[in-house]
GROMACS .gro file of C-alpha atoms in nm:
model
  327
    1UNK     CA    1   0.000   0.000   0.000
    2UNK     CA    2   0.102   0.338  -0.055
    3UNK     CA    3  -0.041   0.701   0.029
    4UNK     CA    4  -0.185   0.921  -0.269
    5UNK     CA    5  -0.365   1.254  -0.318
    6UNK     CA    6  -0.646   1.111  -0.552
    7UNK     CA    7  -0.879   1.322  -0.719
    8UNK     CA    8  -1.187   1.159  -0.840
    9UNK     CA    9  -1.496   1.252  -1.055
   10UNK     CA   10  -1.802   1.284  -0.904
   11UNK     CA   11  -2.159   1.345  -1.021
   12UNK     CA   12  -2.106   1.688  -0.839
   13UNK     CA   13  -1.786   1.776  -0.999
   14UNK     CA   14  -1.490   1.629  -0.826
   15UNK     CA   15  -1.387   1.483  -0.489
   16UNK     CA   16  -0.956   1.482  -0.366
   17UNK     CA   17  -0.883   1.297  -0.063
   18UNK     CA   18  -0.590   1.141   0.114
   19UNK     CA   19  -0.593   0.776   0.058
   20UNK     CA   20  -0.419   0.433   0.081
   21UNK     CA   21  -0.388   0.269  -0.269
   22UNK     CA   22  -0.266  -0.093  -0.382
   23UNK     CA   23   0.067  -0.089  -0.596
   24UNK     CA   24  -0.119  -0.251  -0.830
   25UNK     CA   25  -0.313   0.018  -0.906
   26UNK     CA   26  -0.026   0.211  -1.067
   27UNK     CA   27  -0.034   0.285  -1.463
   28UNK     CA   28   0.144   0.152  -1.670
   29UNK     CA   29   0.574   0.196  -1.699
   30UNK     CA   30   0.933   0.074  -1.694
   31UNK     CA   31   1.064   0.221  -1.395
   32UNK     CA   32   0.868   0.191  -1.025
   33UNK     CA   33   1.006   0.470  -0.850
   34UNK     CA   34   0.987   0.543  -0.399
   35UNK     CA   35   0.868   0.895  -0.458
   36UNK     CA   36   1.024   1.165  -0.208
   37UNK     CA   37   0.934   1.491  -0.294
   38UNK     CA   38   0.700   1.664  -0.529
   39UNK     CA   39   0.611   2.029  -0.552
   40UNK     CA   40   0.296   2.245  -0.626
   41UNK     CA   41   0.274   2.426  -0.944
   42UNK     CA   42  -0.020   2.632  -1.099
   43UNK     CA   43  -0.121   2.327  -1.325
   44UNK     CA   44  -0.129   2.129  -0.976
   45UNK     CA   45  -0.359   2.387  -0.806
   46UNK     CA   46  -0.596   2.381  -1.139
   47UNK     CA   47  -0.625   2.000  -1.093
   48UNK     CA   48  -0.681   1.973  -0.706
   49UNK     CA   49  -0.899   2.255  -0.704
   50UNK     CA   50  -1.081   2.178  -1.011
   51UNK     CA   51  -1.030   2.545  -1.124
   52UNK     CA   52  -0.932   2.413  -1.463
   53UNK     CA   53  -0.951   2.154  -1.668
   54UNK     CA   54  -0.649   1.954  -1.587
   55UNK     CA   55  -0.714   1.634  -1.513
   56UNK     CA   56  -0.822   1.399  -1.848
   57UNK     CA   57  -0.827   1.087  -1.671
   58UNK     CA   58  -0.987   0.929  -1.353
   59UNK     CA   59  -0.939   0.867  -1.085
   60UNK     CA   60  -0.621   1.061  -1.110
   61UNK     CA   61  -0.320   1.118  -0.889
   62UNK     CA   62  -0.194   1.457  -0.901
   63UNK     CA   63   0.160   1.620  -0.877
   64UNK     CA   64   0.346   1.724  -1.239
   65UNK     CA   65   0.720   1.709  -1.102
   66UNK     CA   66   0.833   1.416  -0.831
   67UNK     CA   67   1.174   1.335  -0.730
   68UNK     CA   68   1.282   0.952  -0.568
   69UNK     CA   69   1.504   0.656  -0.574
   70UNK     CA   70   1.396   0.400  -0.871
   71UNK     CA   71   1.320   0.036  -0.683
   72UNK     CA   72   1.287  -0.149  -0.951
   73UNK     CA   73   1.329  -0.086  -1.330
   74UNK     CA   74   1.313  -0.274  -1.676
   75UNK     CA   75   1.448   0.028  -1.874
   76UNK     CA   76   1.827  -0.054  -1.963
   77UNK     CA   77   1.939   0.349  -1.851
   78UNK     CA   78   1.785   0.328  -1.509
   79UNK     CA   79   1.875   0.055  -1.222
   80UNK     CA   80   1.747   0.022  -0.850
   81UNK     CA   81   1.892   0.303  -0.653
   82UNK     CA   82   1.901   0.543  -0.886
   83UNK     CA   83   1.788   0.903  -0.798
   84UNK     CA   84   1.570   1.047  -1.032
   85UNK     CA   85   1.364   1.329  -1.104
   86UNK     CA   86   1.069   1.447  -1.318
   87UNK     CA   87   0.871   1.705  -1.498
   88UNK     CA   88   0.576   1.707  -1.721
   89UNK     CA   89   0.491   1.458  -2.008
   90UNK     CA   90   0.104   1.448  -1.918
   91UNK     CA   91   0.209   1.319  -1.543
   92UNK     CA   92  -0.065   1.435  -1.331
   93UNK     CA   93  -0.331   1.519  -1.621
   94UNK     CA   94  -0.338   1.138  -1.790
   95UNK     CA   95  -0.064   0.941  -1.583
   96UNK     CA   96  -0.076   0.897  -1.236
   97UNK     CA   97   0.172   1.211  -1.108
   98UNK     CA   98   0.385   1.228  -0.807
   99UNK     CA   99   0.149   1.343  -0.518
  100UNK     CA  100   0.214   0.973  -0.405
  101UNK     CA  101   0.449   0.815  -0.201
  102UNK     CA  102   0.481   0.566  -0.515
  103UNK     CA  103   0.496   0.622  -0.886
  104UNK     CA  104   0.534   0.425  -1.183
  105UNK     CA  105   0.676   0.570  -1.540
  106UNK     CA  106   0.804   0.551  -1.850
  107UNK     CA  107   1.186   0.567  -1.826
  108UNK     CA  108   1.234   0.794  -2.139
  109UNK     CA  109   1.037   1.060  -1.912
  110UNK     CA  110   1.310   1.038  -1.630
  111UNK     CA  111   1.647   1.237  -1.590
  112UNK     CA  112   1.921   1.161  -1.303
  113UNK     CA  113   1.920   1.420  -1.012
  114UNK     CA  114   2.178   1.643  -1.049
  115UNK     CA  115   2.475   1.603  -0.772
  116UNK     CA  116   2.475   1.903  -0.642
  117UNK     CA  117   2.088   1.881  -0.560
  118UNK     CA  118   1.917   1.686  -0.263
  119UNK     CA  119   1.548   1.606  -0.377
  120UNK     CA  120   1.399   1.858  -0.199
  121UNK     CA  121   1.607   2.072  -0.337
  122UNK     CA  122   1.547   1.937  -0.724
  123UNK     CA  123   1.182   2.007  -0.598
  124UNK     CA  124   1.236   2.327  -0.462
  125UNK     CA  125   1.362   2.411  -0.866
  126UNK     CA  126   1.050   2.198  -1.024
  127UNK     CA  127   0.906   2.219  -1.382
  128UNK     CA  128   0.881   2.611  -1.285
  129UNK     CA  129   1.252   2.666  -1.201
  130UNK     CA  130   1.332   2.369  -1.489
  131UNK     CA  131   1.157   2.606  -1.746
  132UNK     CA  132   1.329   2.880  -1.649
  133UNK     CA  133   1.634   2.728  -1.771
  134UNK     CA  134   1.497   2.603  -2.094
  135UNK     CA  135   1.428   2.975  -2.121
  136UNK     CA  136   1.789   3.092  -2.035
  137UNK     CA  137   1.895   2.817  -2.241
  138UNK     CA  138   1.743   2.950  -2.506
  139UNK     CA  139   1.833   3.268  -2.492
  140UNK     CA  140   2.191   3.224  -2.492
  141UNK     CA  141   2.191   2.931  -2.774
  142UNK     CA  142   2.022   3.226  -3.013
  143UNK     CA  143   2.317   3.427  -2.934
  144UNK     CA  144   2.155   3.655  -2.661
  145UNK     CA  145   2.448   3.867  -2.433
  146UNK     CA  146   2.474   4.053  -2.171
  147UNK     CA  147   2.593   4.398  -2.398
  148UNK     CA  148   2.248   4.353  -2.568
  149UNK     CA  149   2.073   4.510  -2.317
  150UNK     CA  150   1.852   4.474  -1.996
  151UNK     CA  151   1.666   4.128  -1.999
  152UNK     CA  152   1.296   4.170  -1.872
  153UNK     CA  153   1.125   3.886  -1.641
  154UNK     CA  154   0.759   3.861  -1.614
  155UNK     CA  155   0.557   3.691  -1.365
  156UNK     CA  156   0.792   3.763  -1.076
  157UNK     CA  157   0.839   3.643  -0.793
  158UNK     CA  158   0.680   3.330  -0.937
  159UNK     CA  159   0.877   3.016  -0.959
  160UNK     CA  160   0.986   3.048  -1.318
  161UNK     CA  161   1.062   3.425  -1.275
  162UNK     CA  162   1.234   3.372  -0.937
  163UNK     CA  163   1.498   3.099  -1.097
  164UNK     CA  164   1.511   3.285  -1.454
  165UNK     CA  165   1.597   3.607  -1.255
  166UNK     CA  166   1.885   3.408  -1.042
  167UNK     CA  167   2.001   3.243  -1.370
  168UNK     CA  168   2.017   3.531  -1.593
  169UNK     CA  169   2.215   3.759  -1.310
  170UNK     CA  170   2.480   3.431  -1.285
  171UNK     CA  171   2.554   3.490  -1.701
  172UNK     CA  172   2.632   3.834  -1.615
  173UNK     CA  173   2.295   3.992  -1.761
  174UNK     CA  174   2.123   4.338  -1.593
  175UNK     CA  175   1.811   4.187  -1.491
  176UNK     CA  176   1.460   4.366  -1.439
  177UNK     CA  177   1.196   4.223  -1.265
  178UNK     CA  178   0.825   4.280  -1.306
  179UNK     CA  179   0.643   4.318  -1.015
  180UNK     CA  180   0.290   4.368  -0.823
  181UNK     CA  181   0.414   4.525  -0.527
  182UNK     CA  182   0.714   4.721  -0.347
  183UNK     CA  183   0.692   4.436  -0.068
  184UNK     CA  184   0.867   4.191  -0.366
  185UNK     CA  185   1.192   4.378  -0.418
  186UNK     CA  186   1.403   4.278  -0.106
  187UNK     CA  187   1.320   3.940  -0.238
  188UNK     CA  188   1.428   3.964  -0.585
  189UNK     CA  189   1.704   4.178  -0.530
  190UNK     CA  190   1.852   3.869  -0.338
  191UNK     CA  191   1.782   3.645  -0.620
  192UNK     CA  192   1.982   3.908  -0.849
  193UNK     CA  193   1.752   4.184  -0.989
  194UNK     CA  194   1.927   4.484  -1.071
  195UNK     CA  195   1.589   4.674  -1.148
  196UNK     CA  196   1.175   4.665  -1.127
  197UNK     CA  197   0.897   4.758  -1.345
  198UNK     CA  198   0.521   4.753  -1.209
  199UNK     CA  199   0.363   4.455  -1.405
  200UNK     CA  200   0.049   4.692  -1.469
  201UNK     CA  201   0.266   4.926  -1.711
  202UNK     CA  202   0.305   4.604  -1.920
  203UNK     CA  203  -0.058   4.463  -1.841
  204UNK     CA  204  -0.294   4.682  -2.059
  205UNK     CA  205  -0.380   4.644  -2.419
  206UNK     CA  206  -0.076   4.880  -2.559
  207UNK     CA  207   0.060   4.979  -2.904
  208UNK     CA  208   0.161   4.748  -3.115
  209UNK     CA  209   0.493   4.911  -3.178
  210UNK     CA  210   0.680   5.097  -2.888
  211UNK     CA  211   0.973   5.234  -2.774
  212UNK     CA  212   1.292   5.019  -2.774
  213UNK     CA  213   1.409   4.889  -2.400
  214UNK     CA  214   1.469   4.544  -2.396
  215UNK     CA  215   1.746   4.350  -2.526
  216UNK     CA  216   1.581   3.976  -2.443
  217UNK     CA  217   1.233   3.885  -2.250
  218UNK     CA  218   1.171   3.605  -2.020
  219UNK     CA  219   0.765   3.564  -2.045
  220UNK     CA  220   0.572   3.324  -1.862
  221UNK     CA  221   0.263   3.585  -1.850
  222UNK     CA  222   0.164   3.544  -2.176
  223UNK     CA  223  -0.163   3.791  -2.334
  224UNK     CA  224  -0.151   4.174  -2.317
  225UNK     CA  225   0.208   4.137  -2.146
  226UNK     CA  226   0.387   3.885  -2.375
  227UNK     CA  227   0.236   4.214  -2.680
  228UNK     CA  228   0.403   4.476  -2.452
  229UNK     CA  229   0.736   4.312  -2.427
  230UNK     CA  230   0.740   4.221  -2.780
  231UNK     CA  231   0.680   4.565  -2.874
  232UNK     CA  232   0.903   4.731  -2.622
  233UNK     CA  233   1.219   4.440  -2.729
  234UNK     CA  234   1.505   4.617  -2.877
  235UNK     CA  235   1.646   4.592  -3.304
  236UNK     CA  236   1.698   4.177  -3.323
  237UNK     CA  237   1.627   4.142  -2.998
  238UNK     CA  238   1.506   3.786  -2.857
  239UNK     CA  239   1.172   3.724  -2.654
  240UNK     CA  240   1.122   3.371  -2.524
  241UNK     CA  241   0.749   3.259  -2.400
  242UNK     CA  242   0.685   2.987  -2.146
  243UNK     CA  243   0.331   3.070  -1.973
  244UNK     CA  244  -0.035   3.194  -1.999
  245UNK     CA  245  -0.067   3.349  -1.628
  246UNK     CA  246  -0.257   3.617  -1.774
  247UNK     CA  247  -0.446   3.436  -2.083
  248UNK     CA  248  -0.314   3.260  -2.377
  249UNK     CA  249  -0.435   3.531  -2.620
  250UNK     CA  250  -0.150   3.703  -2.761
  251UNK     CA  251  -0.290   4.091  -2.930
  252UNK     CA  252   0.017   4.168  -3.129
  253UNK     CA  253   0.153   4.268  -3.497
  254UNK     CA  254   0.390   4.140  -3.763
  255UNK     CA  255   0.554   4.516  -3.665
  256UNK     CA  256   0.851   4.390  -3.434
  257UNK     CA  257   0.942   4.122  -3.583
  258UNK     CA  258   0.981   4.244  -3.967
  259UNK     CA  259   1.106   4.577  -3.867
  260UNK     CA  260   1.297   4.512  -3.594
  261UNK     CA  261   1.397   4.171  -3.644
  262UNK     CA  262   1.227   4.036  -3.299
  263UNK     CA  263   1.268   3.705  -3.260
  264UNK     CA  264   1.007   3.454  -3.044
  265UNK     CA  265   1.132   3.159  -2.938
  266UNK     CA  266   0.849   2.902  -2.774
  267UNK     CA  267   0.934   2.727  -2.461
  268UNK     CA  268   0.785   2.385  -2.373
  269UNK     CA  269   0.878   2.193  -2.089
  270UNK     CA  270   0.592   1.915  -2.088
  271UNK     CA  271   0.743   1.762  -2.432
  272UNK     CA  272   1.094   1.864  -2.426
  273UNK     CA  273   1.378   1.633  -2.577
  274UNK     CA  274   1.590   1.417  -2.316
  275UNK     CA  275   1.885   1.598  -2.414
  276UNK     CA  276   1.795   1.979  -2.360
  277UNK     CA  277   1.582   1.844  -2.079
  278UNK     CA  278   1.921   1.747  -1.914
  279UNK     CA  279   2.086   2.066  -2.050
  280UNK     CA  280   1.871   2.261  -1.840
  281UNK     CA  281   1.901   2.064  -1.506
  282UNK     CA  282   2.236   2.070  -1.580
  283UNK     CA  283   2.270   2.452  -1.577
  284UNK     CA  284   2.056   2.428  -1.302
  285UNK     CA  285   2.291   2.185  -1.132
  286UNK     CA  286   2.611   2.415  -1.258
  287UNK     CA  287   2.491   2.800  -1.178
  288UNK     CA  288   2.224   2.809  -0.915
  289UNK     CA  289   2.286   2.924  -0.573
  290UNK     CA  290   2.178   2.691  -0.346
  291UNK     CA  291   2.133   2.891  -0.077
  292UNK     CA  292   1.846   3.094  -0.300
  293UNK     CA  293   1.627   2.799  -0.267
  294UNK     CA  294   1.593   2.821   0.129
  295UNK     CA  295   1.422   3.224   0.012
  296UNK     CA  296   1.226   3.034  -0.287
  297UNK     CA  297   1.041   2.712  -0.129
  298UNK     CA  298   0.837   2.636   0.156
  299UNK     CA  299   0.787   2.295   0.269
  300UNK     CA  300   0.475   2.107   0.294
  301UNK     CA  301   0.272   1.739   0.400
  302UNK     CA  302   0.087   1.577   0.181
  303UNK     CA  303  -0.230   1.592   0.342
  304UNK     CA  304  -0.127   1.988   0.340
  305UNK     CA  305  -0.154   2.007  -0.089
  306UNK     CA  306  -0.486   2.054  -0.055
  307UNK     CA  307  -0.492   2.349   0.126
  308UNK     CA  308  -0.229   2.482  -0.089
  309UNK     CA  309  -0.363   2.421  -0.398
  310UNK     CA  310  -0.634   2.689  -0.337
  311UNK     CA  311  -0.358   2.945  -0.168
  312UNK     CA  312  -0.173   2.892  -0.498
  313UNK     CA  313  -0.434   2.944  -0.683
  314UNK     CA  314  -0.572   3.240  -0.520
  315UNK     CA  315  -0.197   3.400  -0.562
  316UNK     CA  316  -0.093   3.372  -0.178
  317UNK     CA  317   0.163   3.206  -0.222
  318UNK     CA  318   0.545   3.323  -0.348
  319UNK     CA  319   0.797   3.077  -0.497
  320UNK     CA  320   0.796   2.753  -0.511
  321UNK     CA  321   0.566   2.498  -0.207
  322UNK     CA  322   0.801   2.149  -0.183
  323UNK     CA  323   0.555   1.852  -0.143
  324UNK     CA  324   0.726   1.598   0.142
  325UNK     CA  325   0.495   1.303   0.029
  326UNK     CA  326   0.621   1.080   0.294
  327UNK     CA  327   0.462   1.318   0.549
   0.00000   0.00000   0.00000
């Protein structure tokens, strides 16, 4: 027996509980994996709260990222013992997700925990903090440097934005973070943010074409924001997009990109290659202050999810909650 968070369909919507299952009620997979940690992202909240539609299978354990030692495996690049970590591929939406203190997978889905990261420290990063370096990644594969200009960061101090801000300021960039309120800068200044913008001057419907500022864009807002930035990014300038906080609609022009060159490079994490999958924990692994995570996550139970879910979703909570599952 194991414990879950299970979420199941009722004829009134949906019901999530704490509950005992079998091991042989796990999916289908290669690798059976003692799950340590997992951690609470906004898809996670959607699904436990049943704000959005998440969840395309039931009953359904949540939990998109999870983090444990493999106890038994017939996939040739994983053995018992083996610490491993994951984000995305449907986990949590059609395959039973790491809210659990047991979890079985598909080995191509799996990457080997860093060294320099314990697992609740791997957590503490997530598919939030993981994106963020698919983003940075990104950025400085295209050819982005630091003498190109300030590099903007939406959605701060969210998980992506809080990791993307501490990456970016590591490569030597000037970083400027967009925030909600004055209360956030001690915060982000410690993760490396040389500079602040009040999200609401990039959160209206704006021009289509503005005044050159930024020399790359970190966007996990998406909508009226993702237009602004876009419009405001400098002559060949690079914007990367990795979110829909604010909607998935994006209200822009052919104007920046044909007459200033503006490039837009699209970030997915759920899908993402093995091999830039490792890239990024690697960077991760290679330029991340440690020490940043004990201002970034909060720890929590299992039975506690729940309860955080709807504080996540109801934006009360900053960086990043780590799941203890065997709690």
């Amino acid at each position: 027996m194991f414990s879950a968070i299970l979420i199941e369909k009722t004829d009134d919507g949906q019901k999530v509980s704490v509950t005992e299952l079998d091991e042989s009620q796990l999916p289908e997979g290669d690798v059976t994996i003692d799950v340590e940690y997992s951690t609470m992202n906004y898809k996670d909240g959607l699904a436990i709260t049943g704000d959005g539609p998440v969840v395309r299978r039931w009953p359904m354990v949540p939990g998109i990222d999870l983090v444990g030692t493999v106890s038994d495996s017939s996939n040739p690049n994983f053995a018992a013992g083996d610490k491993v970590l994951l984000n995305g591929w449907g986990v949590g939406e059609v395959h039973w997700g790491g809210f659990a203190t047991k979890a079985r997978l598909k080995g191509d889905w799996l990457v080997k925990l860093p060294s320099a990261f314990t697992g609740a420290q791997a957590m503490g990063i997530g598919t939030a903090g993981y994106t963020a370096s698919l983003s940075v990644d990104a950025l400085i594969n295209f050819g982005v440097k630091p003498e190109d200009g300030e590099v903007l960061v939406t959605g701060t101090p969210g998980g992506v934005g809080s990791v993307a801000v501490a990456l970016l300021k590591k490569e030597g960039f000037t970083v400027v973070a967009s925030i909600g309120d004055d209360s956030e800068k001690d915060y982000l200044t410690g993760l490396g943010a040389d500079s602040f913008i009040h999200r609401s001057e990039l959160s209206e419907p704006g021009k289509p074409f503005q005044k050159e500022r930024w020399g790359a864009v970190v966007d996990s807002v998406g909508s009226h924001t993702l237009a602004n930035a876009i419009a405001q990014t400098k002559y060949r300038g690079t914007v990367t997009a990795c979110g829909l906080a604010q909607g998935s609609d994006l209200a822009t022009t052919v104007m920046p990109f044909i007459l200033r060159g503006v490039s837009l490079i699209g970030i997915d994490s759920v899908m993402c290659p093995q091999k830039p999958r490792q890239a990024a924990w690697d960077r991760l692994g290679r330029d991340l202050d440690i020490s940043l995570l004990n201002t970034i996550a909060t720890e929590i139970s299992l039975a506690e999810t729940i309860q955080g879910a709807r504080d996540l979703i109801d934006g009360k909570i900053r960086g990043r909650l780590i799941v203890d599952v065997r709690r």
